[in-house]
mmCIF file of C-alpha atoms in Angstrom:
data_model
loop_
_atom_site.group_PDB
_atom_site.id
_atom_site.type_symbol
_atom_site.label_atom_id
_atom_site.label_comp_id
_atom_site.label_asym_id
_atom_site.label_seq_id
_atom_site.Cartn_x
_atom_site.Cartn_y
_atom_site.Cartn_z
ATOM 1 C CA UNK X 1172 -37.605 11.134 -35.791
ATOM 2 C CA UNK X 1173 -38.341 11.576 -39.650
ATOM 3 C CA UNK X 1174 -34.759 12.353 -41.775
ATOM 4 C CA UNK X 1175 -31.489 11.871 -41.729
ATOM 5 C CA UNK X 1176 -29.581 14.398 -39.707
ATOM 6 C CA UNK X 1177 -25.687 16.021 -39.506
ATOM 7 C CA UNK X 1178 -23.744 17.874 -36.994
ATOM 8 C CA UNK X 1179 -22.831 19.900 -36.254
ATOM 9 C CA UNK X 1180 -24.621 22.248 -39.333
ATOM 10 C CA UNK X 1181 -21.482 24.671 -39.008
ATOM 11 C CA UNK X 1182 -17.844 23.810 -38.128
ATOM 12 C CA UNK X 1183 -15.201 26.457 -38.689
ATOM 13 C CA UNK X 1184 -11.481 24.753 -37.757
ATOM 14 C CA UNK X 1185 -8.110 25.818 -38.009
ATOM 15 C CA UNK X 1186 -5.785 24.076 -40.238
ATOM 16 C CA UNK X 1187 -4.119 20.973 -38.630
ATOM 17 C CA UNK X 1188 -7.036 20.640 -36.398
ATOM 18 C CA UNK X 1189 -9.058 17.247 -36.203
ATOM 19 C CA UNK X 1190 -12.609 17.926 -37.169
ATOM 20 C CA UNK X 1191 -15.163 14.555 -36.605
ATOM 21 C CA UNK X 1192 -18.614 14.866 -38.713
ATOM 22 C CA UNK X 1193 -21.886 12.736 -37.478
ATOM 23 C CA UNK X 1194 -24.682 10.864 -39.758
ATOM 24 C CA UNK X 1195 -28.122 10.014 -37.823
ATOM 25 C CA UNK X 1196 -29.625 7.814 -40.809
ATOM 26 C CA UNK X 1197 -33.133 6.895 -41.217
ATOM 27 C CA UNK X 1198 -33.505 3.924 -39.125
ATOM 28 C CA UNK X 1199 -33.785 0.437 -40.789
ATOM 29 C CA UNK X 1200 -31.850 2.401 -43.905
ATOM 30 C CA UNK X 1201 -28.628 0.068 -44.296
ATOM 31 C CA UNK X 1202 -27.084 1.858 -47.288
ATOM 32 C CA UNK X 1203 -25.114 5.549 -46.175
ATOM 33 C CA UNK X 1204 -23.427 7.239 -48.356
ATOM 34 C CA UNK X 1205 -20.803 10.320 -47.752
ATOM 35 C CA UNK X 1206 -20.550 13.184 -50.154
ATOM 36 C CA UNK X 1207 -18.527 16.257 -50.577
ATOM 37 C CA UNK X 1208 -19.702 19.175 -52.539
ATOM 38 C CA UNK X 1209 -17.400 22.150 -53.153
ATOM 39 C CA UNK X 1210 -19.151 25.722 -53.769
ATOM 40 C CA UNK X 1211 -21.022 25.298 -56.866
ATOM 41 C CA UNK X 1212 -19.844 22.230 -57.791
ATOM 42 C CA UNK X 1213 -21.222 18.361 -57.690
ATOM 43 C CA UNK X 1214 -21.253 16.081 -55.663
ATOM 44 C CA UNK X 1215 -17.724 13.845 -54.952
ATOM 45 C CA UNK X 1216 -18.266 10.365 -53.424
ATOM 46 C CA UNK X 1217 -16.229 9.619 -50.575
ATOM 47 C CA UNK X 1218 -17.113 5.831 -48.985
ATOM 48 C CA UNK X 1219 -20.440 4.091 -48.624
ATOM 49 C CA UNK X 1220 -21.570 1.270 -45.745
ATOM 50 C CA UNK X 1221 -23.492 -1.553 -46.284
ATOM 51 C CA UNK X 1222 -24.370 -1.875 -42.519
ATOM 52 C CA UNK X 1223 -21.108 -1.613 -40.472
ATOM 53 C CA UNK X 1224 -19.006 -2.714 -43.042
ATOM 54 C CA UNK X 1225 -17.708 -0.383 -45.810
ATOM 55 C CA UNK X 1226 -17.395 -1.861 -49.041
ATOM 56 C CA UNK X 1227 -15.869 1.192 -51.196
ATOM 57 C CA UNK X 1228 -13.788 3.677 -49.479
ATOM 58 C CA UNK X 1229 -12.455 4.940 -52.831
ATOM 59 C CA UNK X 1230 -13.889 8.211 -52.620
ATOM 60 C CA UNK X 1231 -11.640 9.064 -49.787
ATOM 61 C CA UNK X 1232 -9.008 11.954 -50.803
ATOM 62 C CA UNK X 1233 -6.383 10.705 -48.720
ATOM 63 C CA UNK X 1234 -5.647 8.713 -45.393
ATOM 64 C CA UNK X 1235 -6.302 11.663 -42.986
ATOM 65 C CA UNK X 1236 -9.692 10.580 -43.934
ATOM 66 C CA UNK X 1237 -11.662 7.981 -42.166
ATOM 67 C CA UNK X 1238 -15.447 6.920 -41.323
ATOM 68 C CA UNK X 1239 -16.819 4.537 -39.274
ATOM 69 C CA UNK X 1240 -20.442 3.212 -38.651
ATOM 70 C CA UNK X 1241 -21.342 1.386 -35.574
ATOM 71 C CA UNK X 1242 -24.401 -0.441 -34.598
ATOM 72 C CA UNK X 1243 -25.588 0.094 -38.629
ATOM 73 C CA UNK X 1244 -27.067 3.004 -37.575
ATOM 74 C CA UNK X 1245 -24.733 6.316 -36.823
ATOM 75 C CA UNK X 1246 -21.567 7.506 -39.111
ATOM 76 C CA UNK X 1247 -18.628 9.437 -38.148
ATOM 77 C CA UNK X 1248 -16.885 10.803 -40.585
ATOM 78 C CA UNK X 1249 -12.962 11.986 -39.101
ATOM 79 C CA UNK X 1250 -10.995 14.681 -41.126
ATOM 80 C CA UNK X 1251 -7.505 14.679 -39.604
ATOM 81 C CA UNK X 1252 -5.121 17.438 -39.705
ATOM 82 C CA UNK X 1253 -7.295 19.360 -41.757
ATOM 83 C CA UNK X 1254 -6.504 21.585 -44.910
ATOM 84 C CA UNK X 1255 -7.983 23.991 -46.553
ATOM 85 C CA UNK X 1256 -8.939 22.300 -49.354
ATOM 86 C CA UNK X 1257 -11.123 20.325 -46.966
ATOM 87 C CA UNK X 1258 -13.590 23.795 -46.917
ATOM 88 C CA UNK X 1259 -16.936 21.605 -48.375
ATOM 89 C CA UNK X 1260 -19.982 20.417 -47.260
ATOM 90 C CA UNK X 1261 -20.401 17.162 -46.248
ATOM 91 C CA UNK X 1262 -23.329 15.196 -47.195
ATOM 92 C CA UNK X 1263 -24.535 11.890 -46.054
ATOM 93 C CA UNK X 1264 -27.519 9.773 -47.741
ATOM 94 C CA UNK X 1265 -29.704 7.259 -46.187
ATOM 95 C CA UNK X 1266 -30.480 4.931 -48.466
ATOM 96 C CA UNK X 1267 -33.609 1.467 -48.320
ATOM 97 C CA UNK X 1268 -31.977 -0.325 -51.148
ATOM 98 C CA UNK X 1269 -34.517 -2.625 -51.554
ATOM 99 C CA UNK X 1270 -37.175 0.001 -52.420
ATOM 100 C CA UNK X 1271 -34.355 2.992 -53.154
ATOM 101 C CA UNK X 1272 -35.915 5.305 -50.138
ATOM 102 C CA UNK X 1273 -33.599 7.647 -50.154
ATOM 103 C CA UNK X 1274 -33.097 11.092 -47.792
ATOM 104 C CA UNK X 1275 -29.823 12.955 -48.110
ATOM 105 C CA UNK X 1276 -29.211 15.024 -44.810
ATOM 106 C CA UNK X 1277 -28.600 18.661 -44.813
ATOM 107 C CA UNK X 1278 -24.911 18.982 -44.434
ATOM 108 C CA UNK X 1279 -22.319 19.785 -42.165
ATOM 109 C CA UNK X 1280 -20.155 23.243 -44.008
ATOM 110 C CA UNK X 1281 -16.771 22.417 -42.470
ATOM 111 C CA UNK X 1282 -14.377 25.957 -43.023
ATOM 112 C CA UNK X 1283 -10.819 25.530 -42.535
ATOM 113 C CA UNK X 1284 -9.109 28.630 -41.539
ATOM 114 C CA UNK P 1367 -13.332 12.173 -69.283
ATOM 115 C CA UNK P 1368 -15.756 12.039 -65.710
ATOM 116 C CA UNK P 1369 -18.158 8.861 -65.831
ATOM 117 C CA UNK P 1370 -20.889 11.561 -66.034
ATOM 118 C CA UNK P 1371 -21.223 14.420 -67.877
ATOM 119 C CA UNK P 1372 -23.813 17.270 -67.398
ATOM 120 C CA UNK P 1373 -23.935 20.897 -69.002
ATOM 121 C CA UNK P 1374 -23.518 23.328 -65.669
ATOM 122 C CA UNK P 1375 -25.828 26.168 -67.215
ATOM 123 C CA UNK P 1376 -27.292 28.057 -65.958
ATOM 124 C CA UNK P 1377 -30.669 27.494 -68.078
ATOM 125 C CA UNK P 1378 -33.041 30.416 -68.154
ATOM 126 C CA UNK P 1379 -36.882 29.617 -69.289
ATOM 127 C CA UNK P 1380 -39.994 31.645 -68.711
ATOM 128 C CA UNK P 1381 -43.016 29.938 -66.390
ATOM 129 C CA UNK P 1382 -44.874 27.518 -68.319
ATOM 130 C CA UNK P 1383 -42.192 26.184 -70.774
ATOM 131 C CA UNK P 1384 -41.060 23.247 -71.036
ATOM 132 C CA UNK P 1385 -37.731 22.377 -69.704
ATOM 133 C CA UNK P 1386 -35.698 19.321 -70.354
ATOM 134 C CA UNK P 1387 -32.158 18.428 -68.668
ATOM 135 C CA UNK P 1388 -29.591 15.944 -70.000
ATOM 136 C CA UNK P 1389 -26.972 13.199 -69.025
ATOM 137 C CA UNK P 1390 -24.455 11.231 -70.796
ATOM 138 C CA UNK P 1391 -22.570 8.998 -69.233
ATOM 139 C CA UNK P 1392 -19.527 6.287 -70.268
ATOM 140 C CA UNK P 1393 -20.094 3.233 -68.270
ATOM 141 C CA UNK P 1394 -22.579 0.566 -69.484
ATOM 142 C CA UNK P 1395 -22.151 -1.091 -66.184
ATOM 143 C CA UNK P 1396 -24.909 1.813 -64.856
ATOM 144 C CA UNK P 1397 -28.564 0.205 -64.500
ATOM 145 C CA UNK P 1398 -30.181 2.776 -61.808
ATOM 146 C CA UNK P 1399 -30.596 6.376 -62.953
ATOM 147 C CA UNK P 1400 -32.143 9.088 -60.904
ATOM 148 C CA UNK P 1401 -32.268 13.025 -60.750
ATOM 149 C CA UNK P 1402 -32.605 15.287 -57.581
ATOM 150 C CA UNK P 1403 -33.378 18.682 -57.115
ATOM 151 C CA UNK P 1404 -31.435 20.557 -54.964
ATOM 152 C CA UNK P 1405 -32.071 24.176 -53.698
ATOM 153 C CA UNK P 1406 -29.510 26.744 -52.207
ATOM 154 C CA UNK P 1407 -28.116 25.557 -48.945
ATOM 155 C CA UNK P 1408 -29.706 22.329 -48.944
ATOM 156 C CA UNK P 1409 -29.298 18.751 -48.988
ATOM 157 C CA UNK P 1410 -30.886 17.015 -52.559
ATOM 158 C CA UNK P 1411 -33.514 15.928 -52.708
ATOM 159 C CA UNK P 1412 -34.577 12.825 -54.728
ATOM 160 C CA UNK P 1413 -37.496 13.265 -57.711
ATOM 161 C CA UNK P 1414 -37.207 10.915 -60.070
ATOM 162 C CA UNK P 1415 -35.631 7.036 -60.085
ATOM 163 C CA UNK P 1416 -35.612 4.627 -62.804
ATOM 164 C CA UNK P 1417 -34.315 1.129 -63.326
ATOM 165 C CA UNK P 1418 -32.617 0.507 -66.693
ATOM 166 C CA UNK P 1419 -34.062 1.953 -70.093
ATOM 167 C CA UNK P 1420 -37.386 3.647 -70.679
ATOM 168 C CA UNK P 1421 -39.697 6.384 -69.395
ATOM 169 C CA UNK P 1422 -41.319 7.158 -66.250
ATOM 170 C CA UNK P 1423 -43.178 10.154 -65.316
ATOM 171 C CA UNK P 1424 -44.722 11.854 -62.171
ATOM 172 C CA UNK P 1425 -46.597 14.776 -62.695
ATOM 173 C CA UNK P 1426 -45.207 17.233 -64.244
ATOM 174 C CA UNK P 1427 -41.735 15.461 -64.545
ATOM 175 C CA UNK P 1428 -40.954 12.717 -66.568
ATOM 176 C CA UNK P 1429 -37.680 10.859 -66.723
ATOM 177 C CA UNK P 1430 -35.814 9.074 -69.541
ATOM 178 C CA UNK P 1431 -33.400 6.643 -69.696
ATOM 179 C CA UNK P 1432 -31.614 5.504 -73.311
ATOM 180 C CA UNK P 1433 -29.320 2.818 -72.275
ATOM 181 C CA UNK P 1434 -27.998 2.459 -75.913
ATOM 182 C CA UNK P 1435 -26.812 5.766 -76.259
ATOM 183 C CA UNK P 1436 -25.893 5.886 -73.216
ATOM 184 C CA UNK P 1437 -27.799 9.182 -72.194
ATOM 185 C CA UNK P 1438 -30.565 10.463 -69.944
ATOM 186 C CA UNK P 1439 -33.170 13.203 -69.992
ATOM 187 C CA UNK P 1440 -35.496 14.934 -67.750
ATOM 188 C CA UNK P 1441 -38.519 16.681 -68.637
ATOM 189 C CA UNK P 1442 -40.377 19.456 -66.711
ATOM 190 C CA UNK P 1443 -44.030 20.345 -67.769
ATOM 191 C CA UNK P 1444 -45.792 23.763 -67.572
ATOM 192 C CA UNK P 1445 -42.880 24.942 -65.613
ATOM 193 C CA UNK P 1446 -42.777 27.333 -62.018
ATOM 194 C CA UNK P 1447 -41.024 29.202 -60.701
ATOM 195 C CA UNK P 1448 -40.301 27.455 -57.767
ATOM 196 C CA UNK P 1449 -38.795 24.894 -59.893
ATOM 197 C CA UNK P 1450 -36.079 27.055 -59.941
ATOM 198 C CA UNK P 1451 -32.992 25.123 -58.215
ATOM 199 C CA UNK P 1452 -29.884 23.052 -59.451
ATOM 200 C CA UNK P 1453 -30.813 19.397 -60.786
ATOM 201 C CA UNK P 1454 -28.083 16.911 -60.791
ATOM 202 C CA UNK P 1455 -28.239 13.413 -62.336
ATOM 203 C CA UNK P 1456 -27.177 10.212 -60.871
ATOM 204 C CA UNK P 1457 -26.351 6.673 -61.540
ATOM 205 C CA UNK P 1458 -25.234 3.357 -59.747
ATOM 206 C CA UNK P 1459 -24.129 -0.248 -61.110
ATOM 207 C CA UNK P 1460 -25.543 -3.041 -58.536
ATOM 208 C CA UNK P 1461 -27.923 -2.374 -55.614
ATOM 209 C CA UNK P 1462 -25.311 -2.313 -53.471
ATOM 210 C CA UNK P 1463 -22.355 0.412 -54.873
ATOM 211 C CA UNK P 1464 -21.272 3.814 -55.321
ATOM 212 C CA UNK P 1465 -24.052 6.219 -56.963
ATOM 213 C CA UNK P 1466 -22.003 8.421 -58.842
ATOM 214 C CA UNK P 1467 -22.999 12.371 -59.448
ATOM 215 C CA UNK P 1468 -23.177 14.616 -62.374
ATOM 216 C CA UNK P 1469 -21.690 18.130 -61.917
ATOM 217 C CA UNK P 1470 -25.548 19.702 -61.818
ATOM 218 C CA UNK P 1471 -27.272 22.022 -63.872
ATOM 219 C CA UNK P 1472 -28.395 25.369 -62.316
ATOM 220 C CA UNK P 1473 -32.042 26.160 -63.828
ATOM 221 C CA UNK P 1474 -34.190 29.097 -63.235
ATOM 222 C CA UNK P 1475 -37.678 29.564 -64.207
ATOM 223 C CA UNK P 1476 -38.423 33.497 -64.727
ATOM 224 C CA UNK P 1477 -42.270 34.630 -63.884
#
């Protein structure tokens, strides 16, 4: 199907939970990108693939952060023992770096309780 | 000092002006430069995207890049309403690498 989708749309967790966030890119995309965007704020790079592999991680706040991408197609972004200052939405872009086709999907809002 | 500065707003303009948003940024390593448009509860979306210095336009937008001073521009023509939305700049070294945000600027065009 056309654009890059996230779920779930809504997660509401309590805090020292696990929460795990999925990517569906645009197929034959094989640049995604994570993002973080705080109420009102920009957005705060977390990692990017190039395929499976993820050349810059350095965007990730600390290790109870992780992503993976399997196949070059689907993400998983895992959050674990969350906090609350892991309340954001999390964005992921899909990304033809050849031509710079890019679709940013429409967010999961994680709330940590 | 963040690798990408841009003035938060919010801008206020009647329809039909024209409006023009700005980026500076500090690393000279940057060679892509694009702006998206995002509206309220949504993911951006991607308007304009330029490779290294110079203008490029698309309707009513046209984009800027000044690689010497080291600061970008976009310009909105005979603005609408439905303009109205926050437009953040971006920027990335190589193909291949982080594309790093500016904070976004929160613009709304009043009828």
């Amino acid at each position: 199907g056309a654009g890059v989708s996230q779920s779930p749309s809504n997660k509401v967790t309590e805090k020292g939970k696990d929460v795990e966030l999925r990517c569906d890119p645009i197929s034959g995309h094989t640049a995604l990108y994570w993002y973080r965007q705080s109420l009102g704020q920009g957005l705060e790079f977390l990692i990017y693939f190039q395929g499976n592999s993820a050349p810059d991680k350095s965007g990730l706040p600390s290790d109870r952060f992780s992503a993976e991408r399997t196949g070059g197609s689907v993400s998983t972004l895992t959050i674990q023992r969350t906090q609350q200052e892991d309340s954001a939405v999390y964005l992921c872009a899909s990304i033809n770096l050849n031509t710079n086709e890019q679709f940013f999907g429409p967010g999961t809002r994680l709330t940590v309780l | 000092q963040k690798e990408v500065e841009q003035d938060p707003g919010p801008l206020s303009v009647p329809e039909g002006a024209i409006v023009s948003l700005n980026c500076t940024y500090s690393n000279s390593a940057f060679q892509y430069f694009m702006w998206y448009r995002q509206y309220s509860r949504k993911g951006p979306e991607l308007l304009m995207y330029t490779y290294s210095s110079g203008n490029k336009e698309d309707g009513r937008f046209t984009a800027q890049v000044d690689k010497s001073s080291k600061y970008i521009s976009l310009f909105i023509r005979d603005s609408q309403p439905s303009d109205s939305a926050t437009y953040l700049c971006a920027m990335r070294g190589s193909s291949a690498s982080k594309i790093i945000f500016g904070s976004g600027t929160r613009l709304s065009i009043r009828p």
